[in-house]
Amino acid sequence: KLVQACCRTILELPYLNCTKYIAAVPSEVGKSFHLPYLIARGVAERLQLEDLSSNFSEFSKHKLKDRGLEQKWDDWEATGLVVNRDLSGEDVILVDDLYQSGTTLQFIAMKLQTAGARNVFGLCLVKSLGNTDNKP
């Protein structure tokens, strides 16, 4: 049902329905279940998009949940994450299952743009009511 809802949303929105690429925010190495990957893969199959999720380098991230915004950004920078794909001029839909502070989406979008993406459109399934991690 989540994949169906995402597909409907993508098809209804003018900028998203022209996009050829989708990616899930990357998961830390060794994580056994990652909902954004399942959603991105399902959407890619149904809408015939290319799933770029496997084009992120492996990385190890620190625990970010209880960190302030600037600390989170520094921690993301320390992961060494890169996009192993030339995306010159392409648009990408970036899927995450939770939008809380926006740091993850912003950081991954920056990495996609560094790889040449023209636009990165975030598609999140939940906006958290608890924004306590946004405090400096």
Short mmCIF file of N, CA and C in Angstrom, two decimals:
data_model
loop_
_atom_site.label_atom_id
_atom_site.label_comp_id
_atom_site.label_asym_id
_atom_site.label_seq_id
_atom_site.Cartn_x
_atom_site.Cartn_y
_atom_site.Cartn_z
N LYS A 1 0.81 -1.20 0.00
CA LYS A 1 0.00 0.00 0.00
C LYS A 1 0.86 1.26 0.00
N LEU A 2 2.01 1.21 0.68
CA LEU A 2 2.90 2.38 0.68
C LEU A 2 3.45 2.64 -0.72
N VAL A 3 3.83 1.58 -1.41
CA VAL A 3 4.34 1.73 -2.78
C VAL A 3 3.25 2.31 -3.67
N GLN A 4 2.03 1.81 -3.54
CA GLN A 4 0.92 2.32 -4.34
C GLN A 4 0.68 3.81 -4.07
N ALA A 5 0.71 4.19 -2.81
CA ALA A 5 0.51 5.60 -2.45
C ALA A 5 1.61 6.47 -3.02
N CYS A 6 2.84 6.00 -2.97
CA CYS A 6 3.96 6.77 -3.53
C CYS A 6 3.82 6.89 -5.04
N CYS A 7 3.42 5.81 -5.70
CA CYS A 7 3.22 5.85 -7.15
C CYS A 7 2.15 6.87 -7.53
N ARG A 8 1.03 6.85 -6.81
CA ARG A 8 -0.04 7.81 -7.08
C ARG A 8 0.46 9.25 -6.92
N THR A 9 1.20 9.48 -5.86
CA THR A 9 1.73 10.82 -5.61
C THR A 9 2.66 11.26 -6.73
N ILE A 10 3.55 10.39 -7.13
CA ILE A 10 4.51 10.71 -8.20
C ILE A 10 3.76 11.02 -9.50
N LEU A 11 2.78 10.21 -9.83
CA LEU A 11 2.04 10.41 -11.09
C LEU A 11 1.20 11.68 -11.08
N GLU A 12 0.78 12.13 -9.90
CA GLU A 12 -0.08 13.31 -9.80
C GLU A 12 0.69 14.63 -9.77
N LEU A 13 1.97 14.58 -9.44
CA LEU A 13 2.73 15.83 -9.30
C LEU A 13 3.56 16.10 -10.56
N PRO A 14 3.42 17.30 -11.13
CA PRO A 14 4.04 17.61 -12.42
C PRO A 14 5.55 17.39 -12.48
N TYR A 15 6.28 17.76 -11.46
CA TYR A 15 7.73 17.62 -11.53
C TYR A 15 8.17 16.19 -11.30
N LEU A 16 7.45 15.48 -10.49
CA LEU A 16 7.83 14.11 -10.18
C LEU A 16 7.48 13.15 -11.31
N ASN A 17 6.37 13.39 -12.01
CA ASN A 17 5.94 12.42 -13.00
C ASN A 17 6.81 12.41 -14.26
N CYS A 18 7.76 13.32 -14.37
CA CYS A 18 8.69 13.36 -15.50
C CYS A 18 10.06 12.79 -15.13
N THR A 19 10.23 12.43 -13.88
CA THR A 19 11.54 12.00 -13.39
C THR A 19 11.79 10.55 -13.77
N LYS A 20 13.03 10.26 -14.18
CA LYS A 20 13.39 8.90 -14.60
C LYS A 20 14.11 8.12 -13.51
N TYR A 21 14.52 8.79 -12.44
CA TYR A 21 15.36 8.16 -11.42
C TYR A 21 14.74 8.27 -10.03
N ILE A 22 14.97 7.24 -9.24
CA ILE A 22 14.53 7.22 -7.84
C ILE A 22 15.65 6.60 -7.02
N ALA A 23 15.76 7.02 -5.78
CA ALA A 23 16.76 6.44 -4.87
C ALA A 23 16.22 6.50 -3.45
N ALA A 24 16.61 5.52 -2.68
CA ALA A 24 16.30 5.53 -1.25
C ALA A 24 17.46 6.18 -0.53
N VAL A 25 17.16 6.90 0.57
CA VAL A 25 18.27 7.37 1.39
C VAL A 25 19.06 6.12 1.78
N PRO A 26 20.37 6.20 1.75
CA PRO A 26 21.15 4.99 2.00
C PRO A 26 21.05 4.50 3.44
N SER A 27 21.19 3.21 3.55
CA SER A 27 21.18 2.56 4.86
C SER A 27 22.61 2.29 5.29
N GLU A 28 22.81 2.28 6.58
CA GLU A 28 24.13 1.95 7.11
C GLU A 28 24.46 0.50 6.78
N VAL A 29 25.72 0.23 6.51
CA VAL A 29 26.19 -1.12 6.21
C VAL A 29 25.75 -2.07 7.32
N GLY A 30 25.23 -3.23 6.93
CA GLY A 30 24.85 -4.25 7.90
C GLY A 30 23.42 -4.17 8.39
N LYS A 31 22.71 -3.13 8.05
CA LYS A 31 21.32 -3.02 8.48
C LYS A 31 20.48 -4.01 7.68
N SER A 32 19.69 -4.83 8.36
CA SER A 32 18.99 -5.92 7.68
C SER A 32 17.66 -5.49 7.05
N PHE A 33 17.01 -4.46 7.56
CA PHE A 33 15.73 -4.01 7.01
C PHE A 33 15.78 -2.50 6.83
N HIS A 34 15.44 -2.06 5.64
CA HIS A 34 15.47 -0.62 5.36
C HIS A 34 14.26 -0.29 4.47
N LEU A 35 13.20 0.23 5.08
CA LEU A 35 11.95 0.50 4.38
C LEU A 35 12.12 1.39 3.15
N PRO A 36 12.93 2.46 3.19
CA PRO A 36 13.07 3.28 1.98
C PRO A 36 13.56 2.48 0.77
N TYR A 37 14.45 1.49 0.98
CA TYR A 37 14.90 0.66 -0.15
C TYR A 37 13.74 -0.12 -0.75
N LEU A 38 12.91 -0.71 0.10
CA LEU A 38 11.78 -1.49 -0.39
C LEU A 38 10.80 -0.62 -1.16
N ILE A 39 10.56 0.57 -0.67
CA ILE A 39 9.64 1.48 -1.34
C ILE A 39 10.22 1.95 -2.67
N ALA A 40 11.47 2.38 -2.67
CA ALA A 40 12.10 2.84 -3.92
C ALA A 40 12.11 1.73 -4.97
N ARG A 41 12.45 0.52 -4.55
CA ARG A 41 12.48 -0.61 -5.49
C ARG A 41 11.08 -0.88 -6.04
N GLY A 42 10.06 -0.88 -5.17
CA GLY A 42 8.70 -1.14 -5.63
C GLY A 42 8.19 -0.07 -6.57
N VAL A 43 8.47 1.19 -6.27
CA VAL A 43 8.07 2.30 -7.14
C VAL A 43 8.80 2.21 -8.48
N ALA A 44 10.09 1.92 -8.42
CA ALA A 44 10.87 1.80 -9.66
C ALA A 44 10.28 0.74 -10.58
N GLU A 45 9.92 -0.40 -10.00
CA GLU A 45 9.35 -1.49 -10.80
C GLU A 45 8.01 -1.08 -11.41
N ARG A 46 7.15 -0.48 -10.63
CA ARG A 46 5.80 -0.14 -11.11
C ARG A 46 5.79 1.01 -12.12
N LEU A 47 6.68 1.99 -11.91
CA LEU A 47 6.67 3.17 -12.79
C LEU A 47 7.81 3.14 -13.81
N GLN A 48 8.54 2.05 -13.86
CA GLN A 48 9.66 1.87 -14.79
C GLN A 48 10.68 3.00 -14.66
N LEU A 49 11.06 3.27 -13.40
CA LEU A 49 12.12 4.23 -13.11
C LEU A 49 13.40 3.46 -12.84
N GLU A 50 14.53 4.12 -12.99
CA GLU A 50 15.79 3.49 -12.62
C GLU A 50 16.06 3.75 -11.15
N ASP A 51 16.29 2.68 -10.40
CA ASP A 51 16.57 2.78 -8.97
C ASP A 51 18.07 2.97 -8.77
N LEU A 52 18.44 4.14 -8.25
CA LEU A 52 19.85 4.48 -8.04
C LEU A 52 20.36 4.11 -6.65
N SER A 53 19.54 3.45 -5.86
CA SER A 53 19.89 3.19 -4.46
C SER A 53 21.22 2.47 -4.29
N SER A 54 21.59 1.63 -5.24
CA SER A 54 22.84 0.88 -5.12
C SER A 54 24.05 1.70 -5.56
N ASN A 55 23.85 2.93 -5.98
CA ASN A 55 24.96 3.76 -6.46
C ASN A 55 25.61 4.60 -5.37
N PHE A 56 25.20 4.41 -4.12
CA PHE A 56 25.86 5.09 -3.01
C PHE A 56 26.99 4.20 -2.51
N SER A 57 28.10 4.82 -2.14
CA SER A 57 29.19 4.04 -1.56
C SER A 57 28.78 3.52 -0.19
N GLU A 58 29.42 2.43 0.23
CA GLU A 58 29.16 1.94 1.58
C GLU A 58 29.70 2.95 2.57
N PHE A 59 29.05 3.03 3.70
CA PHE A 59 29.49 3.99 4.70
C PHE A 59 29.09 3.51 6.08
N SER A 60 29.69 4.11 7.04
CA SER A 60 29.34 3.83 8.44
C SER A 60 29.02 5.16 9.08
N LYS A 61 27.82 5.27 9.66
CA LYS A 61 27.46 6.54 10.25
C LYS A 61 27.40 6.43 11.76
N HIS A 62 27.59 7.55 12.38
CA HIS A 62 27.47 7.63 13.82
C HIS A 62 26.00 7.71 14.18
N LYS A 63 25.68 7.51 15.42
CA LYS A 63 24.31 7.71 15.87
C LYS A 63 23.98 9.19 15.76
N LEU A 64 22.97 9.51 14.98
CA LEU A 64 22.64 10.91 14.71
C LEU A 64 21.40 11.38 15.47
N LYS A 65 20.62 10.45 15.98
CA LYS A 65 19.31 10.78 16.50
C LYS A 65 19.31 11.88 17.57
N ASP A 66 20.22 11.83 18.50
CA ASP A 66 20.21 12.78 19.61
C ASP A 66 21.19 13.92 19.43
N ARG A 67 21.57 14.19 18.20
CA ARG A 67 22.54 15.23 17.92
C ARG A 67 21.83 16.48 17.41
N GLY A 68 22.44 17.65 17.62
CA GLY A 68 21.91 18.89 17.07
C GLY A 68 22.17 18.94 15.58
N LEU A 69 21.55 19.90 14.90
CA LEU A 69 21.65 19.99 13.44
C LEU A 69 23.08 20.11 12.94
N GLU A 70 23.86 21.01 13.50
CA GLU A 70 25.24 21.17 13.02
C GLU A 70 26.05 19.92 13.29
N GLN A 71 25.82 19.30 14.43
CA GLN A 71 26.54 18.06 14.75
C GLN A 71 26.16 16.96 13.77
N LYS A 72 24.88 16.87 13.42
CA LYS A 72 24.44 15.86 12.46
C LYS A 72 25.13 16.05 11.12
N TRP A 73 25.18 17.30 10.66
CA TRP A 73 25.80 17.56 9.36
C TRP A 73 27.27 17.15 9.38
N ASP A 74 27.97 17.50 10.45
CA ASP A 74 29.38 17.11 10.59
C ASP A 74 29.51 15.59 10.61
N ASP A 75 28.60 14.91 11.30
CA ASP A 75 28.64 13.45 11.35
C ASP A 75 28.39 12.84 9.97
N TRP A 76 27.44 13.41 9.21
CA TRP A 76 27.22 12.92 7.85
C TRP A 76 28.46 13.13 6.99
N GLU A 77 29.09 14.30 7.12
CA GLU A 77 30.31 14.56 6.34
C GLU A 77 31.39 13.52 6.66
N ALA A 78 31.45 13.11 7.91
CA ALA A 78 32.47 12.15 8.35
C ALA A 78 32.25 10.75 7.80
N THR A 79 31.05 10.47 7.27
CA THR A 79 30.78 9.12 6.77
C THR A 79 31.55 8.80 5.49
N GLY A 80 31.90 9.82 4.72
CA GLY A 80 32.59 9.59 3.45
C GLY A 80 31.66 9.12 2.34
N LEU A 81 30.38 9.30 2.49
CA LEU A 81 29.40 8.84 1.50
C LEU A 81 29.59 9.57 0.17
N VAL A 82 29.58 8.82 -0.93
CA VAL A 82 29.63 9.40 -2.27
C VAL A 82 28.62 8.68 -3.17
N VAL A 83 28.24 9.34 -4.26
CA VAL A 83 27.37 8.75 -5.27
C VAL A 83 28.25 8.28 -6.41
N ASN A 84 28.19 7.00 -6.72
CA ASN A 84 29.03 6.40 -7.76
C ASN A 84 28.29 6.36 -9.10
N ARG A 85 27.89 7.54 -9.56
CA ARG A 85 27.13 7.61 -10.81
C ARG A 85 27.14 9.05 -11.31
N ASP A 86 27.31 9.23 -12.61
CA ASP A 86 27.20 10.56 -13.20
C ASP A 86 25.73 10.83 -13.46
N LEU A 87 25.20 11.86 -12.83
CA LEU A 87 23.79 12.21 -12.97
C LEU A 87 23.61 13.56 -13.66
N SER A 88 24.53 13.93 -14.48
CA SER A 88 24.53 15.24 -15.13
C SER A 88 23.17 15.61 -15.71
N GLY A 89 22.57 16.65 -15.14
CA GLY A 89 21.32 17.21 -15.64
C GLY A 89 20.07 16.40 -15.34
N GLU A 90 20.18 15.33 -14.58
CA GLU A 90 19.03 14.48 -14.30
C GLU A 90 18.31 14.89 -13.02
N ASP A 91 17.04 14.56 -12.94
CA ASP A 91 16.24 14.78 -11.74
C ASP A 91 16.08 13.45 -11.01
N VAL A 92 16.07 13.50 -9.68
CA VAL A 92 16.01 12.29 -8.87
C VAL A 92 14.96 12.46 -7.77
N ILE A 93 14.15 11.43 -7.57
CA ILE A 93 13.25 11.37 -6.42
C ILE A 93 13.99 10.63 -5.32
N LEU A 94 14.07 11.23 -4.15
CA LEU A 94 14.78 10.66 -3.02
C LEU A 94 13.76 10.25 -1.97
N VAL A 95 13.70 8.96 -1.64
CA VAL A 95 12.70 8.41 -0.74
C VAL A 95 13.26 8.21 0.66
N ASP A 96 12.51 8.66 1.65
CA ASP A 96 12.82 8.38 3.04
C ASP A 96 11.52 8.05 3.76
N ASP A 97 11.61 7.22 4.77
CA ASP A 97 10.40 6.84 5.48
C ASP A 97 10.06 7.81 6.61
N LEU A 98 10.97 8.67 6.99
CA LEU A 98 10.74 9.59 8.10
C LEU A 98 11.39 10.93 7.81
N TYR A 99 10.62 11.99 7.95
CA TYR A 99 11.16 13.34 7.86
C TYR A 99 11.06 13.94 9.25
N GLN A 100 12.22 14.20 9.82
CA GLN A 100 12.20 14.81 11.15
C GLN A 100 12.90 16.15 11.07
N SER A 101 14.20 16.16 11.00
CA SER A 101 14.92 17.43 10.92
C SER A 101 15.20 17.84 9.47
N GLY A 102 15.17 16.87 8.55
CA GLY A 102 15.49 17.14 7.15
C GLY A 102 16.96 17.03 6.83
N THR A 103 17.79 16.81 7.83
CA THR A 103 19.24 16.76 7.61
C THR A 103 19.64 15.64 6.67
N THR A 104 19.08 14.46 6.86
CA THR A 104 19.44 13.33 5.99
C THR A 104 19.09 13.63 4.55
N LEU A 105 17.86 14.07 4.29
CA LEU A 105 17.46 14.39 2.91
C LEU A 105 18.34 15.48 2.32
N GLN A 106 18.61 16.52 3.08
CA GLN A 106 19.44 17.62 2.57
C GLN A 106 20.85 17.14 2.25
N PHE A 107 21.41 16.33 3.12
CA PHE A 107 22.78 15.87 2.89
C PHE A 107 22.85 14.95 1.67
N ILE A 108 21.94 13.99 1.58
CA ILE A 108 21.95 13.07 0.44
C ILE A 108 21.64 13.82 -0.85
N ALA A 109 20.72 14.77 -0.81
CA ALA A 109 20.43 15.59 -1.99
C ALA A 109 21.68 16.34 -2.44
N MET A 110 22.44 16.86 -1.49
CA MET A 110 23.68 17.55 -1.83
C MET A 110 24.66 16.60 -2.53
N LYS A 111 24.74 15.37 -2.06
CA LYS A 111 25.62 14.38 -2.68
C LYS A 111 25.15 14.03 -4.09
N LEU A 112 23.83 13.92 -4.27
CA LEU A 112 23.30 13.66 -5.61
C LEU A 112 23.58 14.84 -6.54
N GLN A 113 23.46 16.06 -6.03
CA GLN A 113 23.76 17.24 -6.85
C GLN A 113 25.26 17.33 -7.15
N THR A 114 26.09 16.91 -6.23
CA THR A 114 27.54 16.87 -6.49
C THR A 114 27.83 15.89 -7.63
N ALA A 115 27.01 14.84 -7.74
CA ALA A 115 27.16 13.87 -8.83
C ALA A 115 26.50 14.36 -10.12
N GLY A 116 25.95 15.58 -10.09
CA GLY A 116 25.41 16.19 -11.30
C GLY A 116 23.91 16.33 -11.37
N ALA A 117 23.17 15.78 -10.39
CA ALA A 117 21.70 15.88 -10.44
C ALA A 117 21.27 17.34 -10.49
N ARG A 118 20.32 17.62 -11.37
CA ARG A 118 19.80 18.98 -11.51
C ARG A 118 18.86 19.31 -10.36
N ASN A 119 17.88 18.43 -10.11
CA ASN A 119 16.92 18.59 -9.03
C ASN A 119 16.80 17.29 -8.26
N VAL A 120 16.61 17.41 -6.96
CA VAL A 120 16.34 16.26 -6.12
C VAL A 120 15.04 16.56 -5.38
N PHE A 121 14.06 15.68 -5.57
CA PHE A 121 12.75 15.85 -4.95
C PHE A 121 12.60 14.84 -3.82
N GLY A 122 12.41 15.33 -2.60
CA GLY A 122 12.24 14.45 -1.45
C GLY A 122 10.81 13.92 -1.40
N LEU A 123 10.69 12.63 -1.18
CA LEU A 123 9.39 11.99 -1.00
C LEU A 123 9.45 11.23 0.32
N CYS A 124 8.79 11.78 1.34
CA CYS A 124 8.83 11.20 2.68
C CYS A 124 7.46 10.68 3.05
N LEU A 125 7.43 9.61 3.82
CA LEU A 125 6.17 9.00 4.17
C LEU A 125 5.60 9.51 5.49
N VAL A 126 6.43 9.97 6.39
CA VAL A 126 5.96 10.42 7.71
C VAL A 126 6.72 11.67 8.10
N LYS A 127 6.03 12.63 8.64
CA LYS A 127 6.64 13.79 9.27
C LYS A 127 6.47 13.59 10.76
N SER A 128 7.57 13.51 11.48
CA SER A 128 7.52 13.29 12.92
C SER A 128 6.96 14.50 13.65
N LEU A 129 6.15 14.24 14.65
CA LEU A 129 5.64 15.33 15.47
C LEU A 129 6.67 15.80 16.47
N GLY A 130 7.62 14.94 16.80
CA GLY A 130 8.66 15.30 17.76
C GLY A 130 9.88 15.83 17.04
N ASN A 131 10.09 17.12 17.10
CA ASN A 131 11.23 17.74 16.44
C ASN A 131 12.33 18.08 17.42
N THR A 132 12.48 17.30 18.45
CA THR A 132 13.46 17.62 19.48
C THR A 132 14.89 17.54 18.97
N ASP A 133 15.12 16.82 17.88
CA ASP A 133 16.48 16.72 17.35
C ASP A 133 16.89 17.98 16.57
N ASN A 134 16.00 18.93 16.41
CA ASN A 134 16.33 20.17 15.70
C ASN A 134 17.00 21.20 16.60
N LYS A 135 17.13 20.89 17.85
CA LYS A 135 17.74 21.86 18.78
C LYS A 135 19.26 21.84 18.63
N PRO A 136 19.90 23.02 18.64
CA PRO A 136 21.37 23.06 18.52
C PRO A 136 22.06 22.46 19.71
#
